[in-house]
Short mmCIF file of C-alpha atoms in Angstrom, two decimals:
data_model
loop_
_atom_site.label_atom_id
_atom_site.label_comp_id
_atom_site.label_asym_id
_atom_site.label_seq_id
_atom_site.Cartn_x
_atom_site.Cartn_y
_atom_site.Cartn_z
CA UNK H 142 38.06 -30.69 -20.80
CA UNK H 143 41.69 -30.96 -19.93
CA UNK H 144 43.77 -32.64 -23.51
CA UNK H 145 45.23 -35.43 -20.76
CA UNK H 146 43.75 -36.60 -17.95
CA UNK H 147 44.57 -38.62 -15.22
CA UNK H 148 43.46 -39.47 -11.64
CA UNK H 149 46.06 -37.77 -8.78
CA UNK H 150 45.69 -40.23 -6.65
CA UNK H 151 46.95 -41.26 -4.52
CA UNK H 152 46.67 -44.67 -5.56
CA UNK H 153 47.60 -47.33 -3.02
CA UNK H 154 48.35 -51.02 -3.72
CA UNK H 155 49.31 -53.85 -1.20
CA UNK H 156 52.88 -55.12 -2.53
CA UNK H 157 52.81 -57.61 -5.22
CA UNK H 158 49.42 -56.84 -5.85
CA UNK H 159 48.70 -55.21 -9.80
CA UNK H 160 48.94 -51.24 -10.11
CA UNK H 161 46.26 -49.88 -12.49
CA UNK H 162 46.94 -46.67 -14.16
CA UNK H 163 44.63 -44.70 -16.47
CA UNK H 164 44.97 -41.85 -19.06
CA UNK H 165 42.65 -40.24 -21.08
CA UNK H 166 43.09 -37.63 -23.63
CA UNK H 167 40.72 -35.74 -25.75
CA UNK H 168 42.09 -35.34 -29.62
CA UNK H 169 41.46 -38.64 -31.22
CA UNK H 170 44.38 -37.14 -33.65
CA UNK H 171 47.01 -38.47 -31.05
CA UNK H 172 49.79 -40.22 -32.69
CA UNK H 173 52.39 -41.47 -29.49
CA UNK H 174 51.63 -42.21 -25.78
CA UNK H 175 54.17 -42.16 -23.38
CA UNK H 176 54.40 -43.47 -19.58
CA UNK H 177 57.33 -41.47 -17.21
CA UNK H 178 57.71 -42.42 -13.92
CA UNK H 179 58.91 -39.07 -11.69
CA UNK H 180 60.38 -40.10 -7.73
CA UNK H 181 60.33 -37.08 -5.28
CA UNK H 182 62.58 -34.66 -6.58
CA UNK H 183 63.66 -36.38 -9.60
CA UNK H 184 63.34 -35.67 -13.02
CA UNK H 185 60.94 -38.06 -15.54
CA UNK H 186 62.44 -41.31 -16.55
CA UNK H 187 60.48 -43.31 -19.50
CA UNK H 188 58.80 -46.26 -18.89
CA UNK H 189 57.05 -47.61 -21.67
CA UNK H 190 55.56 -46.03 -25.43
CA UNK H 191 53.32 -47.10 -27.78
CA UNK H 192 52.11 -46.30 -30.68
CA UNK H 193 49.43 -49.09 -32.30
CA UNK H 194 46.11 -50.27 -30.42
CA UNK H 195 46.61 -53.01 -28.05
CA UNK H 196 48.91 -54.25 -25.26
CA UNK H 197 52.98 -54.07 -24.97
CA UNK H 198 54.48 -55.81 -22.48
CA UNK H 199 58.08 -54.95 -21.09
CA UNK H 200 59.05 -57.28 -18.13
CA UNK H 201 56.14 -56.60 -15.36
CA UNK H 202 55.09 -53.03 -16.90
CA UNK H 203 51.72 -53.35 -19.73
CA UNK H 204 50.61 -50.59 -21.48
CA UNK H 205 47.34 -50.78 -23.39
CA UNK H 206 46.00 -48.54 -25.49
CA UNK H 207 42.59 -47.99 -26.73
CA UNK H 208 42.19 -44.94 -29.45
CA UNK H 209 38.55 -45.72 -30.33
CA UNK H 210 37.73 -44.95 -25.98
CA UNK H 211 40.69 -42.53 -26.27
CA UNK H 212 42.42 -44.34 -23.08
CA UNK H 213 46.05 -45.38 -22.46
CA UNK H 214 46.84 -47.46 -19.37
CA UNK H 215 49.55 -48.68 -17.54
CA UNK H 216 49.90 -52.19 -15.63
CA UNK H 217 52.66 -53.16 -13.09
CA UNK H 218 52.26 -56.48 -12.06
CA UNK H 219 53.83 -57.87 -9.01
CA UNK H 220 54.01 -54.36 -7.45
CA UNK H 221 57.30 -53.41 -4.94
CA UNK H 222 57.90 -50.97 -2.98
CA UNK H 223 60.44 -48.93 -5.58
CA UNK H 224 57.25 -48.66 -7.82
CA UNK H 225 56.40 -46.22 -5.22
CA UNK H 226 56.22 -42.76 -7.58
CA UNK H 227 54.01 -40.40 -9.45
CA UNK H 228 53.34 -41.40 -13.05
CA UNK H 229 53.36 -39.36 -15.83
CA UNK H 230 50.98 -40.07 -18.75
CA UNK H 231 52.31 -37.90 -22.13
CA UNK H 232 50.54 -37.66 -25.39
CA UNK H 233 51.56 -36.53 -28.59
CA UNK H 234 48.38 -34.87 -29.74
CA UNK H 235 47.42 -34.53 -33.81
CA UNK H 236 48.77 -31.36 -33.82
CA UNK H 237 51.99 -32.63 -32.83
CA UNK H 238 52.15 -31.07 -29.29
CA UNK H 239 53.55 -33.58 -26.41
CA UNK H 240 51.21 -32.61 -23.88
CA UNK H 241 51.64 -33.89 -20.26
CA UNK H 242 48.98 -34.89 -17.65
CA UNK H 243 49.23 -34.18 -14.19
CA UNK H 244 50.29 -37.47 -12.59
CA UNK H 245 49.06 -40.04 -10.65
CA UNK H 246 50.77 -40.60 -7.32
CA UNK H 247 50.84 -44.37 -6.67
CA UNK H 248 52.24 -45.75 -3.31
CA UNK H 249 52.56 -49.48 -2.80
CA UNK H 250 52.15 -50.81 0.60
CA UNK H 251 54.41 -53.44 2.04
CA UNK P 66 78.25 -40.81 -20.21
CA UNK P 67 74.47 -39.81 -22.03
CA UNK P 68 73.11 -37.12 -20.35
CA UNK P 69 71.29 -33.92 -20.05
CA UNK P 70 72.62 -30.87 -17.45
CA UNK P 71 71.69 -28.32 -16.14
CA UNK P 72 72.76 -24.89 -13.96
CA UNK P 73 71.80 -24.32 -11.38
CA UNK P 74 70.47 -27.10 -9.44
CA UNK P 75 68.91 -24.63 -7.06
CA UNK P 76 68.58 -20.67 -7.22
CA UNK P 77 66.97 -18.17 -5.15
CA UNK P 78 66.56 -14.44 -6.28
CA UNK P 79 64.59 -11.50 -6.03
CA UNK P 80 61.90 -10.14 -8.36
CA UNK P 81 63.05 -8.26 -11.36
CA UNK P 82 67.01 -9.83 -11.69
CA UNK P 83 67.65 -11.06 -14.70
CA UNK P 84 68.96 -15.04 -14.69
CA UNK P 85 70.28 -17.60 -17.21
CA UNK P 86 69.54 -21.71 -16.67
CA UNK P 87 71.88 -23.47 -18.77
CA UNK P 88 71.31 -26.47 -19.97
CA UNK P 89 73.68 -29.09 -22.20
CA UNK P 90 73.05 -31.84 -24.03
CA UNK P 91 75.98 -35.15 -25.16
CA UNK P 92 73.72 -36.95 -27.26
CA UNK P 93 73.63 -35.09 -30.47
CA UNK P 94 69.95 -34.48 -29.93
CA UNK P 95 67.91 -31.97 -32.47
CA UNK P 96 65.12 -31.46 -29.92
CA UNK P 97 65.09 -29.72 -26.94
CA UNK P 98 62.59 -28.89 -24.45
CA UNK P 99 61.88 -26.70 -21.35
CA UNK P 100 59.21 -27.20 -19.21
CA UNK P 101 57.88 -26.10 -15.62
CA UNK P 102 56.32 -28.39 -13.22
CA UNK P 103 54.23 -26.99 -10.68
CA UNK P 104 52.20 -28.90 -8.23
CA UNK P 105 48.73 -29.70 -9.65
CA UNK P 106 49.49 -28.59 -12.75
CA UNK P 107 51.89 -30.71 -14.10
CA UNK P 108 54.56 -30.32 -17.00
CA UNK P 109 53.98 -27.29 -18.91
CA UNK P 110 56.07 -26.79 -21.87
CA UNK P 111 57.78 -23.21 -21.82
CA UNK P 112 59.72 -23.02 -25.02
CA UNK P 113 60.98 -25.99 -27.27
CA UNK P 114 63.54 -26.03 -30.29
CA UNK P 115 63.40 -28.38 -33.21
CA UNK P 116 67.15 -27.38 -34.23
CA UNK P 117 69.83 -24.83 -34.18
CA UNK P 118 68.33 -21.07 -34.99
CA UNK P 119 64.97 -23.03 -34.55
CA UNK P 120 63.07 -22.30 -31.60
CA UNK P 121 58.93 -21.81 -30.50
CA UNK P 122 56.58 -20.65 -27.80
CA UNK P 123 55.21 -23.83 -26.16
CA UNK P 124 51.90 -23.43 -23.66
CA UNK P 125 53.33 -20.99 -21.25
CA UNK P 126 55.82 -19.08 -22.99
CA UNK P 127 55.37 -15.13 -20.65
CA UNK P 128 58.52 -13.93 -19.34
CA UNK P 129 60.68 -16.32 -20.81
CA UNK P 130 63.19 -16.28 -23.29
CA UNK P 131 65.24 -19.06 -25.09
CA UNK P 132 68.93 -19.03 -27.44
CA UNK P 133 69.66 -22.39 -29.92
CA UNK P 134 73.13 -20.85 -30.99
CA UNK P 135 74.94 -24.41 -30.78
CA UNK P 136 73.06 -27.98 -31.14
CA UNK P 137 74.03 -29.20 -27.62
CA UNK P 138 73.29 -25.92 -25.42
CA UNK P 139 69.58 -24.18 -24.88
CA UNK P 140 69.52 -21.77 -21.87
CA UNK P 141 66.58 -20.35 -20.52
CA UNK P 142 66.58 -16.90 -19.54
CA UNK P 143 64.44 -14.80 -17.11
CA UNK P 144 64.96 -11.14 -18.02
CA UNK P 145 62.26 -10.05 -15.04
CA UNK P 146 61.89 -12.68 -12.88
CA UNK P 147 58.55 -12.38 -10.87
CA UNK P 148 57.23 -14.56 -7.71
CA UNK P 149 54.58 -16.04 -10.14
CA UNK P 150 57.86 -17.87 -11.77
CA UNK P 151 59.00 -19.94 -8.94
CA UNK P 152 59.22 -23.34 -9.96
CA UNK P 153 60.75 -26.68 -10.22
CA UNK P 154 62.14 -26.15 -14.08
CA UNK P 155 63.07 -29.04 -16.43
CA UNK P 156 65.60 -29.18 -19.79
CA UNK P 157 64.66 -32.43 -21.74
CA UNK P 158 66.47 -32.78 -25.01
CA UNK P 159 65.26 -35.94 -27.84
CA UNK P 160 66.75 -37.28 -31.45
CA UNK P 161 62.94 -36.13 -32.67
CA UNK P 162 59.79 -34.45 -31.17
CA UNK P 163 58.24 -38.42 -31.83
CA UNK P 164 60.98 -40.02 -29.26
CA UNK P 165 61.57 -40.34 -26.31
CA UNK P 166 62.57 -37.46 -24.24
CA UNK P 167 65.45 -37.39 -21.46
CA UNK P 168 65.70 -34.90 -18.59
CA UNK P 169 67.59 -32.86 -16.61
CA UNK P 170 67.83 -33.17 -13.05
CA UNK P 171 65.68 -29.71 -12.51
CA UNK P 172 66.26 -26.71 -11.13
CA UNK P 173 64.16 -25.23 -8.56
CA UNK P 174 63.83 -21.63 -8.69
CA UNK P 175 62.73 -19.09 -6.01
CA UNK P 176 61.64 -15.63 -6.53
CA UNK P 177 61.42 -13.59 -3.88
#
């Protein structure tokens, strides 16, 4: 079992329509979760964190995190066309690794 | 301006040449990072340094080598370079392994 998992994709989503993006990871020991979002040929550029069980909200981004299903998730409501990207899900696992998983490519479709 | 470099943005060379890929940091940041992204695979962490003189082997750390001499510089150096190494490589530098991390623009390395 891969230590962070997440769907490739692609994932496509009509335009203003909610994106749905899962993570999982495998050591409940994981302390901080991380969402990047990577355009073609760019480098990673954060998202959203969290830390503590629940939802955090930044403008029309959600992440939600669930430790006792060992899932972190990211919403983007109203979806545009710039959301277009792959995004990375990043774990700091208990032994204090950041540990990347492989992406999910999300296109939204006009 | 905040921001992580690095040189060169693109580099093609043949197997067995040594090479250097510098990377700076502004920020005054005690962690830095290098990492490999390959498709399907994701980012792999090569080498990462928690502070000056301070420096360890992330998840795919064969046939590279790192330096921490000053806080804002870590270069990443290929003594052998082999085909098996081309990749799209990434410098990320962070206040603490817990934050945030901010990257580089790449660089994508050929070997031939």
């Amino acid at each position: 079992q891969k230590e962070v998992e997440q769907n490739s994709g692609p994932l496509s989503v009509p335009e203003g329509a909610i994106a749905s993006l899962n993570c999982t990871y495998s050591d409940r020991g994981s302390q901080s979760f991380f969402w990047y979002r990577q355009y073609s040929g760019k480098s990673p550029e954060l998202i959203m964190f969290i830390y503590s069980n629940g939802d955090k909200e930044d403008g029309r981004f959600t992440a939600q995190l669930n430790k006792a299903s060992q899932y972190v998730s990211l919403l983007i409501r109203d979806s545009q066309p710039s959301d277009s990207a792959t995004y990375l899900c990043a774990v700091m696992l208990g032994n204090e690794k950041l540990t990347f998983g492989t992406g999910t490519r999300l296109t939204i479709i006009p | 301006e905040a921001q992580v470099t690095q040189n060169p943005r693109y580099l093609i060379t043949v197997t067995g040449k040594k090479l250097t890929v510098t990377c700076s940091q502004n920020m005054n940041h005690e962690y830095m990072s290098w990492y490999r992204q390959d498709p399907g695979l994701g980012l792999r962490q090569i080498y990462y340094s928690m502070n000056v003189e301070v420096t360890d082997k992330g998840d795919v750390p064969e046939g590279y080598k790192v330096s921490r001499k000053e806080k804002r510089n870590f270069p990443l150096i290929l003594e052998s370079p082999s085909p098996n190494q081309t990749s799209l490589y990434f410098c990320a530098s962070s206040p603490d392994r817990y934050y945030e991390q901010y990257f580089g623009p790449g660089t994508r390395l050929t070997v031939t």
